[in-house]
């Protein structure tokens, strides 16, 4: 399933509650994911990943105020 996300910008959430964001999933195999961020390259074991989040649409800000 992760192989279909290769080359996309993603945020990786880890089992310990931390996350790595603003990077690209570069290479994916059975045991590791190579994640390229702006200042570093991470080689992440698949067993330490909780979720992978991909933004597919930019969120619109909420409108606050009263209509005339």
PDB file of N, CA and C in Angstrom:
ATOM      1  N   UNK A   1       0.810  -1.183   0.000  1.00  0.00           N
ATOM      2  CA  UNK A   1       0.000   0.000   0.000  1.00  0.00           C
ATOM      3  C   UNK A   1       0.862   1.260   0.000  1.00  0.00           C
ATOM      4  N   UNK A   2       1.954   1.278   0.753  1.00  0.00           N
ATOM      5  CA  UNK A   2       2.820   2.450   0.773  1.00  0.00           C
ATOM      6  C   UNK A   2       3.493   2.690  -0.576  1.00  0.00           C
ATOM      7  N   UNK A   3       3.706   1.653  -1.348  1.00  0.00           N
ATOM      8  CA  UNK A   3       4.372   1.816  -2.642  1.00  0.00           C
ATOM      9  C   UNK A   3       3.581   2.736  -3.574  1.00  0.00           C
ATOM     10  N   UNK A   4       2.270   2.781  -3.434  1.00  0.00           N
ATOM     11  CA  UNK A   4       1.460   3.659  -4.276  1.00  0.00           C
ATOM     12  C   UNK A   4       1.622   5.129  -3.889  1.00  0.00           C
ATOM     13  N   UNK A   5       2.181   5.414  -2.712  1.00  0.00           N
ATOM     14  CA  UNK A   5       2.378   6.781  -2.254  1.00  0.00           C
ATOM     15  C   UNK A   5       3.771   7.319  -2.568  1.00  0.00           C
ATOM     16  N   UNK A   6       4.593   6.530  -3.220  1.00  0.00           N
ATOM     17  CA  UNK A   6       5.965   6.936  -3.519  1.00  0.00           C
ATOM     18  C   UNK A   6       5.984   8.195  -4.390  1.00  0.00           C
ATOM     19  N   UNK A   7       6.825   9.175  -3.990  1.00  0.00           N
ATOM     20  CA  UNK A   7       6.954  10.418  -4.728  1.00  0.00           C
ATOM     21  C   UNK A   7       6.002  11.516  -4.283  1.00  0.00           C
ATOM     22  N   UNK A   8       5.131  11.239  -3.329  1.00  0.00           N
ATOM     23  CA  UNK A   8       4.155  12.233  -2.873  1.00  0.00           C
ATOM     24  C   UNK A   8       4.622  12.894  -1.580  1.00  0.00           C
ATOM     25  N   UNK A   9       4.209  14.148  -1.394  1.00  0.00           N
ATOM     26  CA  UNK A   9       4.519  14.864  -0.159  1.00  0.00           C
ATOM     27  C   UNK A   9       3.627  14.321   0.949  1.00  0.00           C
ATOM     28  N   UNK A  10       4.236  14.015   2.104  1.00  0.00           N
ATOM     29  CA  UNK A  10       3.490  13.362   3.172  1.00  0.00           C
ATOM     30  C   UNK A  10       4.011  13.787   4.533  1.00  0.00           C
ATOM     31  N   UNK A  11       3.191  13.526   5.544  1.00  0.00           N
ATOM     32  CA  UNK A  11       3.582  13.665   6.941  1.00  0.00           C
ATOM     33  C   UNK A  11       3.521  12.285   7.558  1.00  0.00           C
ATOM     34  N   UNK A  12       4.583  11.892   8.242  1.00  0.00           N
ATOM     35  CA  UNK A  12       4.634  10.571   8.871  1.00  0.00           C
ATOM     36  C   UNK A  12       4.483  10.746  10.382  1.00  0.00           C
ATOM     37  N   UNK A  13       3.519  10.034  10.963  1.00  0.00           N
ATOM     38  CA  UNK A  13       3.285  10.043  12.401  1.00  0.00           C
ATOM     39  C   UNK A  13       3.841   8.734  12.962  1.00  0.00           C
ATOM     40  N   UNK A  14       4.647   8.850  14.012  1.00  0.00           N
ATOM     41  CA  UNK A  14       5.315   7.688  14.584  1.00  0.00           C
ATOM     42  C   UNK A  14       4.570   7.138  15.789  1.00  0.00           C
ATOM     43  N   UNK A  15       4.921   5.938  16.188  1.00  0.00           N
ATOM     44  CA  UNK A  15       4.283   5.254  17.311  1.00  0.00           C
ATOM     45  C   UNK A  15       4.473   6.024  18.617  1.00  0.00           C
ATOM     46  N   UNK A  16       5.626   6.696  18.781  1.00  0.00           N
ATOM     47  CA  UNK A  16       5.888   7.420  20.035  1.00  0.00           C
ATOM     48  C   UNK A  16       5.206   8.788  20.114  1.00  0.00           C
ATOM     49  N   UNK A  17       4.432   9.167  19.080  1.00  0.00           N
ATOM     50  CA  UNK A  17       3.684  10.413  19.104  1.00  0.00           C
ATOM     51  C   UNK A  17       4.324  11.561  18.349  1.00  0.00           C
ATOM     52  N   UNK A  18       5.556  11.419  17.902  1.00  0.00           N
ATOM     53  CA  UNK A  18       6.214  12.477  17.132  1.00  0.00           C
ATOM     54  C   UNK A  18       5.843  12.341  15.660  1.00  0.00           C
ATOM     55  N   UNK A  19       6.236  13.343  14.868  1.00  0.00           N
ATOM     56  CA  UNK A  19       5.945  13.269  13.446  1.00  0.00           C
ATOM     57  C   UNK A  19       7.046  13.960  12.642  1.00  0.00           C
ATOM     58  N   UNK A  20       7.124  13.619  11.371  1.00  0.00           N
ATOM     59  CA  UNK A  20       8.033  14.247  10.418  1.00  0.00           C
ATOM     60  C   UNK A  20       7.169  14.765   9.284  1.00  0.00           C
ATOM     61  N   UNK A  21       7.304  16.068   8.978  1.00  0.00           N
ATOM     62  CA  UNK A  21       6.434  16.652   7.967  1.00  0.00           C
ATOM     63  C   UNK A  21       7.187  17.408   6.904  1.00  0.00           C
ATOM     64  N   UNK A  22       6.463  17.835   5.881  1.00  0.00           N
ATOM     65  CA  UNK A  22       7.000  18.611   4.767  1.00  0.00           C
ATOM     66  C   UNK A  22       8.116  17.872   4.041  1.00  0.00           C
ATOM     67  N   UNK A  23       7.890  16.608   3.779  1.00  0.00           N
ATOM     68  CA  UNK A  23       8.869  15.819   3.061  1.00  0.00           C
ATOM     69  C   UNK A  23       8.204  14.946   2.012  1.00  0.00           C
ATOM     70  N   UNK A  24       9.035  14.226   1.261  1.00  0.00           N
ATOM     71  CA  UNK A  24       8.551  13.386   0.167  1.00  0.00           C
ATOM     72  C   UNK A  24       8.965  11.941   0.436  1.00  0.00           C
ATOM     73  N   UNK A  25       8.049  11.018   0.185  1.00  0.00           N
ATOM     74  CA  UNK A  25       8.364   9.596   0.281  1.00  0.00           C
ATOM     75  C   UNK A  25       9.181   9.218  -0.956  1.00  0.00           C
ATOM     76  N   UNK A  26      10.472   8.983  -0.769  1.00  0.00           N
ATOM     77  CA  UNK A  26      11.375   8.779  -1.903  1.00  0.00           C
ATOM     78  C   UNK A  26      11.441   7.318  -2.332  1.00  0.00           C
ATOM     79  N   UNK A  27      11.824   6.437  -1.421  1.00  0.00           N
ATOM     80  CA  UNK A  27      11.925   5.010  -1.737  1.00  0.00           C
ATOM     81  C   UNK A  27      11.210   4.213  -0.655  1.00  0.00           C
ATOM     82  N   UNK A  28      10.538   3.152  -1.086  1.00  0.00           N
ATOM     83  CA  UNK A  28       9.781   2.325  -0.143  1.00  0.00           C
ATOM     84  C   UNK A  28      10.064   0.866  -0.462  1.00  0.00           C
ATOM     85  N   UNK A  29      10.454   0.091   0.558  1.00  0.00           N
ATOM     86  CA  UNK A  29      10.596  -1.353   0.366  1.00  0.00           C
ATOM     87  C   UNK A  29       9.898  -2.064   1.522  1.00  0.00           C
ATOM     88  N   UNK A  30      10.188  -3.342   1.716  1.00  0.00           N
ATOM     89  CA  UNK A  30       9.479  -4.145   2.716  1.00  0.00           C
ATOM     90  C   UNK A  30       9.781  -3.748   4.156  1.00  0.00           C
ATOM     91  N   UNK A  31      10.972  -3.176   4.422  1.00  0.00           N
ATOM     92  CA  UNK A  31      11.367  -2.893   5.790  1.00  0.00           C
ATOM     93  C   UNK A  31      11.566  -1.417   6.103  1.00  0.00           C
ATOM     94  N   UNK A  32      11.902  -0.609   5.096  1.00  0.00           N
ATOM     95  CA  UNK A  32      12.256   0.787   5.344  1.00  0.00           C
ATOM     96  C   UNK A  32      11.579   1.736   4.359  1.00  0.00           C
ATOM     97  N   UNK A  33      11.450   3.001   4.804  1.00  0.00           N
ATOM     98  CA  UNK A  33      10.956   4.085   3.966  1.00  0.00           C
ATOM     99  C   UNK A  33      12.035   5.170   3.972  1.00  0.00           C
ATOM    100  N   UNK A  34      12.426   5.622   2.791  1.00  0.00           N
ATOM    101  CA  UNK A  34      13.367   6.736   2.697  1.00  0.00           C
ATOM    102  C   UNK A  34      12.547   7.998   2.488  1.00  0.00           C
ATOM    103  N   UNK A  35      12.692   8.952   3.430  1.00  0.00           N
ATOM    104  CA  UNK A  35      11.877  10.160   3.477  1.00  0.00           C
ATOM    105  C   UNK A  35      12.797  11.367   3.326  1.00  0.00           C
ATOM    106  N   UNK A  36      12.562  12.172   2.306  1.00  0.00           N
ATOM    107  CA  UNK A  36      13.398  13.345   2.043  1.00  0.00           C
ATOM    108  C   UNK A  36      12.703  14.599   2.542  1.00  0.00           C
ATOM    109  N   UNK A  37      13.290  15.241   3.548  1.00  0.00           N
ATOM    110  CA  UNK A  37      12.794  16.519   4.052  1.00  0.00           C
ATOM    111  C   UNK A  37      13.728  17.619   3.550  1.00  0.00           C
ATOM    112  N   UNK A  38      13.434  18.855   3.879  1.00  0.00           N
ATOM    113  CA  UNK A  38      14.205  19.968   3.355  1.00  0.00           C
ATOM    114  C   UNK A  38      15.668  19.913   3.797  1.00  0.00           C
ATOM    115  N   UNK A  39      15.940  19.566   5.037  1.00  0.00           N
ATOM    116  CA  UNK A  39      17.295  19.600   5.561  1.00  0.00           C
ATOM    117  C   UNK A  39      17.872  18.235   5.897  1.00  0.00           C
ATOM    118  N   UNK A  40      17.111  17.174   5.715  1.00  0.00           N
ATOM    119  CA  UNK A  40      17.617  15.864   6.112  1.00  0.00           C
ATOM    120  C   UNK A  40      16.952  14.755   5.322  1.00  0.00           C
ATOM    121  N   UNK A  41      17.615  13.616   5.303  1.00  0.00           N
ATOM    122  CA  UNK A  41      17.060  12.397   4.720  1.00  0.00           C
ATOM    123  C   UNK A  41      16.871  11.405   5.853  1.00  0.00           C
ATOM    124  N   UNK A  42      15.655  10.889   5.992  1.00  0.00           N
ATOM    125  CA  UNK A  42      15.354   9.932   7.050  1.00  0.00           C
ATOM    126  C   UNK A  42      15.149   8.554   6.445  1.00  0.00           C
ATOM    127  N   UNK A  43      15.754   7.552   7.051  1.00  0.00           N
ATOM    128  CA  UNK A  43      15.493   6.159   6.699  1.00  0.00           C
ATOM    129  C   UNK A  43      14.717   5.587   7.886  1.00  0.00           C
ATOM    130  N   UNK A  44      13.445   5.313   7.651  1.00  0.00           N
ATOM    131  CA  UNK A  44      12.520   4.986   8.738  1.00  0.00           C
ATOM    132  C   UNK A  44      12.089   3.531   8.638  1.00  0.00           C
ATOM    133  N   UNK A  45      12.234   2.763   9.730  1.00  0.00           N
ATOM    134  CA  UNK A  45      11.703   1.397   9.725  1.00  0.00           C
ATOM    135  C   UNK A  45      10.172   1.422   9.674  1.00  0.00           C
ATOM    136  N   UNK A  46       9.599   0.552   8.887  1.00  0.00           N
ATOM    137  CA  UNK A  46       8.136   0.499   8.739  1.00  0.00           C
ATOM    138  C   UNK A  46       7.462   0.216  10.079  1.00  0.00           C
ATOM    139  N   UNK A  47       8.122  -0.536  10.952  1.00  0.00           N
ATOM    140  CA  UNK A  47       7.515  -0.905  12.234  1.00  0.00           C
ATOM    141  C   UNK A  47       7.352   0.285  13.176  1.00  0.00           C
ATOM    142  N   UNK A  48       8.017   1.416  12.914  1.00  0.00           N
ATOM    143  CA  UNK A  48       7.896   2.580  13.793  1.00  0.00           C
ATOM    144  C   UNK A  48       6.856   3.581  13.302  1.00  0.00           C
ATOM    145  N   UNK A  49       6.212   3.319  12.162  1.00  0.00           N
ATOM    146  CA  UNK A  49       5.234   4.241  11.594  1.00  0.00           C
ATOM    147  C   UNK A  49       3.836   3.885  12.072  1.00  0.00           C
ATOM    148  N   UNK A  50       3.118   4.896  12.587  1.00  0.00           N
ATOM    149  CA  UNK A  50       1.722   4.698  12.963  1.00  0.00           C
ATOM    150  C   UNK A  50       0.817   5.017  11.779  1.00  0.00           C
ATOM    151  N   UNK A  51       0.940   6.242  11.231  1.00  0.00           N
ATOM    152  CA  UNK A  51       0.126   6.642  10.084  1.00  0.00           C
ATOM    153  C   UNK A  51       0.950   7.502   9.129  1.00  0.00           C
ATOM    154  N   UNK A  52       0.484   7.556   7.897  1.00  0.00           N
ATOM    155  CA  UNK A  52       1.053   8.440   6.882  1.00  0.00           C
ATOM    156  C   UNK A  52      -0.092   9.310   6.383  1.00  0.00           C
ATOM    157  N   UNK A  53       0.098  10.640   6.438  1.00  0.00           N
ATOM    158  CA  UNK A  53      -0.932  11.581   6.039  1.00  0.00           C
ATOM    159  C   UNK A  53      -0.501  12.308   4.781  1.00  0.00           C
ATOM    160  N   UNK A  54      -1.411  12.358   3.800  1.00  0.00           N
ATOM    161  CA  UNK A  54      -1.155  13.073   2.556  1.00  0.00           C
ATOM    162  C   UNK A  54      -2.271  14.093   2.371  1.00  0.00           C
ATOM    163  N   UNK A  55      -1.886  15.356   2.209  1.00  0.00           N
ATOM    164  CA  UNK A  55      -2.874  16.398   1.967  1.00  0.00           C
ATOM    165  C   UNK A  55      -3.260  16.373   0.496  1.00  0.00           C
ATOM    166  N   UNK A  56      -4.533  16.146   0.225  1.00  0.00           N
ATOM    167  CA  UNK A  56      -4.979  16.067  -1.167  1.00  0.00           C
ATOM    168  C   UNK A  56      -5.686  17.333  -1.622  1.00  0.00           C
ATOM    169  N   UNK A  57      -6.064  18.179  -0.667  1.00  0.00           N
ATOM    170  CA  UNK A  57      -6.758  19.411  -1.006  1.00  0.00           C
ATOM    171  C   UNK A  57      -6.425  20.454   0.050  1.00  0.00           C
ATOM    172  N   UNK A  58      -6.199  21.688  -0.371  1.00  0.00           N
ATOM    173  CA  UNK A  58      -5.898  22.745   0.573  1.00  0.00           C
ATOM    174  C   UNK A  58      -7.163  23.138   1.314  1.00  0.00           C
ATOM    175  N   UNK A  59      -7.042  23.308   2.620  1.00  0.00           N
ATOM    176  CA  UNK A  59      -8.204  23.670   3.434  1.00  0.00           C
ATOM    177  C   UNK A  59      -8.561  25.129   3.250  1.00  0.00           C
ATOM    178  N   UNK A  60      -9.841  25.385   3.212  1.00  0.00           N
ATOM    179  CA  UNK A  60     -10.341  26.754   3.131  1.00  0.00           C
ATOM    180  C   UNK A  60     -10.495  27.288   4.550  1.00  0.00           C
ATOM    181  N   UNK A  61     -10.052  28.521   4.806  1.00  0.00           N
ATOM    182  CA  UNK A  61     -10.211  29.069   6.160  1.00  0.00           C
ATOM    183  C   UNK A  61     -11.685  29.300   6.481  1.00  0.00           C
ATOM    184  N   UNK A  62     -12.001  29.166   7.753  1.00  0.00           N
ATOM    185  CA  UNK A  62     -13.376  29.397   8.190  1.00  0.00           C
ATOM    186  C   UNK A  62     -13.715  30.876   8.061  1.00  0.00           C
ATOM    187  N   UNK A  63     -14.940  31.152   7.676  1.00  0.00           N
ATOM    188  CA  UNK A  63     -15.415  32.530   7.626  1.00  0.00           C
ATOM    189  C   UNK A  63     -16.030  32.883   8.971  1.00  0.00           C
ATOM    190  N   UNK A  64     -15.594  34.006   9.498  1.00  0.00           N
ATOM    191  CA  UNK A  64     -16.097  34.449  10.783  1.00  0.00           C
ATOM    192  C   UNK A  64     -16.722  35.827  10.582  1.00  0.00           C
ATOM    193  N   UNK A  65     -17.913  35.994  11.099  1.00  0.00           N
ATOM    194  CA  UNK A  65     -18.570  37.291  10.990  1.00  0.00           C
ATOM    195  C   UNK A  65     -20.045  37.127  10.737  1.00  0.00           C
ATOM    196  N   UNK A  66     -20.698  38.240  10.479  1.00  0.00           N
ATOM    197  CA  UNK A  66     -22.129  38.240  10.256  1.00  0.00           C
ATOM    198  C   UNK A  66     -22.429  38.621   8.826  1.00  0.00           C
ATOM    199  N   UNK A  67     -23.421  38.000   8.254  1.00  0.00           N
ATOM    200  CA  UNK A  67     -23.839  38.332   6.883  1.00  0.00           C
ATOM    201  C   UNK A  67     -24.752  39.552   6.927  1.00  0.00           C
ATOM    202  N   UNK A  68     -24.661  40.429   5.934  1.00  0.00           N
ATOM    203  CA  UNK A  68     -25.521  41.615   5.929  1.00  0.00           C
ATOM    204  C   UNK A  68     -26.965  41.283   5.635  1.00  0.00           C
TER     205      UNK A  68
END
